Amino acid sequence: MNNRDFGNRGEDIACEYLIKNGYEIIERNKHFSRACEIDIIAKIKKKIVFVEVKTRKTENFGSPMEAITKTKYNNIKTGVLSYVTENNIKDFQIDAIGIVLYPNLQIQHLKNI
């Protein structure tokens, strides 16, 4: 499994998790530039939620959340601000979902990062 397939698997798991928790998936893998891609854009009630997903096979080399660097976060914010401006969105937040696959599936959802 290559990195893209691995990332897609994590995003699929994150989408299933979000749907089970009342979210509606609006878009996936929305590109704004070479440096910015929003993994999942979802909606809960009237709020738009931009979700960054990080997936790891194990936690042997750190947690998935540690992979969201300041630079990565700033790139996400740039894309989010572009999207909300273009679509006149007032109520939104940025979330992160970390997924560890082995030895047991773990999902960590940080809201409004």
PDB file of C-alpha atoms in Angstrom:
ATOM      1  CA  MET A   1       0.000   0.000   0.000  1.00  0.00           C
ATOM      2  CA  ASN A   2       1.529   3.332  -1.029  1.00  0.00           C
ATOM      3  CA  ASN A   3       1.303   6.524   1.051  1.00  0.00           C
ATOM      4  CA  ARG A   4      -1.665   7.912  -0.897  1.00  0.00           C
ATOM      5  CA  ASP A   5      -3.651   4.678  -0.467  1.00  0.00           C
ATOM      6  CA  PHE A   6      -2.718   4.628   3.209  1.00  0.00           C
ATOM      7  CA  GLY A   7      -3.868   8.233   3.628  1.00  0.00           C
ATOM      8  CA  ASN A   8      -7.125   7.485   1.802  1.00  0.00           C
ATOM      9  CA  ARG A   9      -7.772   4.564   4.137  1.00  0.00           C
ATOM     10  CA  GLY A  10      -7.377   6.869   7.133  1.00  0.00           C
ATOM     11  CA  GLU A  11      -9.681   9.452   5.554  1.00  0.00           C
ATOM     12  CA  ASP A  12     -12.282   6.740   4.880  1.00  0.00           C
ATOM     13  CA  ILE A  13     -12.162   5.744   8.562  1.00  0.00           C
ATOM     14  CA  ALA A  14     -12.429   9.404   9.605  1.00  0.00           C
ATOM     15  CA  CYS A  15     -15.461   9.925   7.325  1.00  0.00           C
ATOM     16  CA  GLU A  16     -17.196   6.860   8.786  1.00  0.00           C
ATOM     17  CA  TYR A  17     -16.479   8.175  12.290  1.00  0.00           C
ATOM     18  CA  LEU A  18     -17.829  11.646  11.435  1.00  0.00           C
ATOM     19  CA  ILE A  19     -20.989  10.289   9.805  1.00  0.00           C
ATOM     20  CA  LYS A  20     -21.658   8.080  12.861  1.00  0.00           C
ATOM     21  CA  ASN A  21     -21.370  11.220  14.972  1.00  0.00           C
ATOM     22  CA  GLY A  22     -23.905  13.265  13.006  1.00  0.00           C
ATOM     23  CA  TYR A  23     -21.704  15.014  10.441  1.00  0.00           C
ATOM     24  CA  GLU A  24     -22.504  15.323   6.749  1.00  0.00           C
ATOM     25  CA  ILE A  25     -19.496  15.015   4.425  1.00  0.00           C
ATOM     26  CA  ILE A  26     -19.467  17.865   1.893  1.00  0.00           C
ATOM     27  CA  GLU A  27     -16.092  17.417   0.151  1.00  0.00           C
ATOM     28  CA  ARG A  28     -12.876  15.459   0.366  1.00  0.00           C
ATOM     29  CA  ASN A  29      -9.354  16.395  -0.671  1.00  0.00           C
ATOM     30  CA  LYS A  30     -10.110  20.008  -1.576  1.00  0.00           C
ATOM     31  CA  HIS A  31      -6.963  21.568  -3.071  1.00  0.00           C
ATOM     32  CA  PHE A  32      -6.218  25.275  -2.732  1.00  0.00           C
ATOM     33  CA  SER A  33      -2.547  25.253  -3.749  1.00  0.00           C
ATOM     34  CA  ARG A  34       0.409  22.896  -3.841  1.00  0.00           C
ATOM     35  CA  ALA A  35       0.862  23.495  -0.121  1.00  0.00           C
ATOM     36  CA  CYS A  36      -2.771  23.283   0.952  1.00  0.00           C
ATOM     37  CA  GLU A  37      -5.265  20.482   0.800  1.00  0.00           C
ATOM     38  CA  ILE A  38      -8.178  20.102   3.192  1.00  0.00           C
ATOM     39  CA  ASP A  39      -8.769  16.386   3.791  1.00  0.00           C
ATOM     40  CA  ILE A  40     -12.454  16.584   4.728  1.00  0.00           C
ATOM     41  CA  ILE A  41     -15.010  19.374   4.690  1.00  0.00           C
ATOM     42  CA  ALA A  42     -18.045  18.396   6.739  1.00  0.00           C
ATOM     43  CA  LYS A  43     -21.120  19.975   8.236  1.00  0.00           C
ATOM     44  CA  ILE A  44     -22.741  19.506  11.624  1.00  0.00           C
ATOM     45  CA  LYS A  45     -25.921  21.435  12.237  1.00  0.00           C
ATOM     46  CA  LYS A  46     -25.131  24.780  10.557  1.00  0.00           C
ATOM     47  CA  LYS A  47     -21.372  24.725  11.204  1.00  0.00           C
ATOM     48  CA  ILE A  48     -18.821  23.889   8.506  1.00  0.00           C
ATOM     49  CA  VAL A  49     -15.943  21.797   9.858  1.00  0.00           C
ATOM     50  CA  PHE A  50     -12.593  21.524   8.093  1.00  0.00           C
ATOM     51  CA  VAL A  51     -10.834  18.315   9.130  1.00  0.00           C
ATOM     52  CA  GLU A  52      -7.156  17.427   8.867  1.00  0.00           C
ATOM     53  CA  VAL A  53      -6.622  13.663   9.098  1.00  0.00           C
ATOM     54  CA  LYS A  54      -3.339  12.054  10.103  1.00  0.00           C
ATOM     55  CA  THR A  55      -2.984   8.276  10.042  1.00  0.00           C
ATOM     56  CA  ARG A  56      -0.245   6.099  11.485  1.00  0.00           C
ATOM     57  CA  LYS A  57       0.172   2.324  11.450  1.00  0.00           C
ATOM     58  CA  THR A  58       1.414   2.380  15.051  1.00  0.00           C
ATOM     59  CA  GLU A  59       2.494   4.957  17.593  1.00  0.00           C
ATOM     60  CA  ASN A  60       6.087   3.650  17.548  1.00  0.00           C
ATOM     61  CA  PHE A  61       7.293   6.871  15.935  1.00  0.00           C
ATOM     62  CA  GLY A  62       4.925   9.305  17.637  1.00  0.00           C
ATOM     63  CA  SER A  63       1.248  10.113  17.583  1.00  0.00           C
ATOM     64  CA  PRO A  64      -0.540  11.198  14.411  1.00  0.00           C
ATOM     65  CA  MET A  65      -1.268  14.618  15.930  1.00  0.00           C
ATOM     66  CA  GLU A  66       2.462  15.339  16.218  1.00  0.00           C
ATOM     67  CA  ALA A  67       2.576  15.425  12.409  1.00  0.00           C
ATOM     68  CA  ILE A  68       0.495  18.607  12.313  1.00  0.00           C
ATOM     69  CA  THR A  69       3.290  21.136  12.378  1.00  0.00           C
ATOM     70  CA  LYS A  70       2.932  24.891  12.653  1.00  0.00           C
ATOM     71  CA  THR A  71       3.661  25.189   8.921  1.00  0.00           C
ATOM     72  CA  LYS A  72       1.028  22.547   8.084  1.00  0.00           C
ATOM     73  CA  TYR A  73      -1.514  24.286  10.327  1.00  0.00           C
ATOM     74  CA  ASN A  74      -0.809  27.685   8.717  1.00  0.00           C
ATOM     75  CA  ASN A  75      -1.290  26.150   5.243  1.00  0.00           C
ATOM     76  CA  ILE A  76      -4.613  24.667   6.363  1.00  0.00           C
ATOM     77  CA  LYS A  77      -5.723  28.041   7.756  1.00  0.00           C
ATOM     78  CA  THR A  78      -4.884  29.707   4.436  1.00  0.00           C
ATOM     79  CA  GLY A  79      -7.075  27.232   2.556  1.00  0.00           C
ATOM     80  CA  VAL A  80      -9.892  27.485   5.089  1.00  0.00           C
ATOM     81  CA  LEU A  81      -9.926  31.284   4.945  1.00  0.00           C
ATOM     82  CA  SER A  82     -10.034  31.143   1.156  1.00  0.00           C
ATOM     83  CA  TYR A  83     -12.939  28.670   1.218  1.00  0.00           C
ATOM     84  CA  VAL A  84     -15.006  30.572   3.793  1.00  0.00           C
ATOM     85  CA  THR A  85     -14.485  33.851   1.934  1.00  0.00           C
ATOM     86  CA  GLU A  86     -15.474  32.360  -1.439  1.00  0.00           C
ATOM     87  CA  ASN A  87     -18.543  30.660   0.044  1.00  0.00           C
ATOM     88  CA  ASN A  88     -19.585  33.392   2.504  1.00  0.00           C
ATOM     89  CA  ILE A  89     -19.383  31.036   5.494  1.00  0.00           C
ATOM     90  CA  LYS A  90     -19.670  32.594   8.930  1.00  0.00           C
ATOM     91  CA  ASP A  91     -19.779  29.595  11.292  1.00  0.00           C
ATOM     92  CA  PHE A  92     -16.815  27.234  10.922  1.00  0.00           C
ATOM     93  CA  GLN A  93     -14.027  25.487  12.778  1.00  0.00           C
ATOM     94  CA  ILE A  94     -10.903  23.448  12.100  1.00  0.00           C
ATOM     95  CA  ASP A  95     -10.645  19.956  13.615  1.00  0.00           C
ATOM     96  CA  ALA A  96      -7.984  17.272  13.534  1.00  0.00           C
ATOM     97  CA  ILE A  97      -8.502  13.531  13.575  1.00  0.00           C
ATOM     98  CA  GLY A  98      -5.621  11.221  14.405  1.00  0.00           C
ATOM     99  CA  ILE A  99      -5.910   7.548  13.551  1.00  0.00           C
ATOM    100  CA  VAL A 100      -3.676   4.700  14.709  1.00  0.00           C
ATOM    101  CA  LEU A 101      -4.383   1.385  13.000  1.00  0.00           C
ATOM    102  CA  TYR A 102      -2.394  -1.168  15.033  1.00  0.00           C
ATOM    103  CA  PRO A 103      -2.501  -3.016  17.345  1.00  0.00           C
ATOM    104  CA  ASN A 104      -6.065  -1.697  17.859  1.00  0.00           C
ATOM    105  CA  LEU A 105      -7.866   1.022  15.938  1.00  0.00           C
ATOM    106  CA  GLN A 106      -7.676   4.337  17.813  1.00  0.00           C
ATOM    107  CA  ILE A 107      -9.423   7.529  16.734  1.00  0.00           C
ATOM    108  CA  GLN A 108      -8.665  10.854  18.405  1.00  0.00           C
ATOM    109  CA  HIS A 109     -10.806  13.851  17.429  1.00  0.00           C
ATOM    110  CA  LEU A 110      -9.592  17.293  18.474  1.00  0.00           C
ATOM    111  CA  LYS A 111     -12.206  19.954  17.859  1.00  0.00           C
ATOM    112  CA  ASN A 112     -11.654  23.609  17.068  1.00  0.00           C
ATOM    113  CA  ILE A 113      -7.890  23.498  16.945  1.00  0.00           C
TER     114      ILE A 113
END
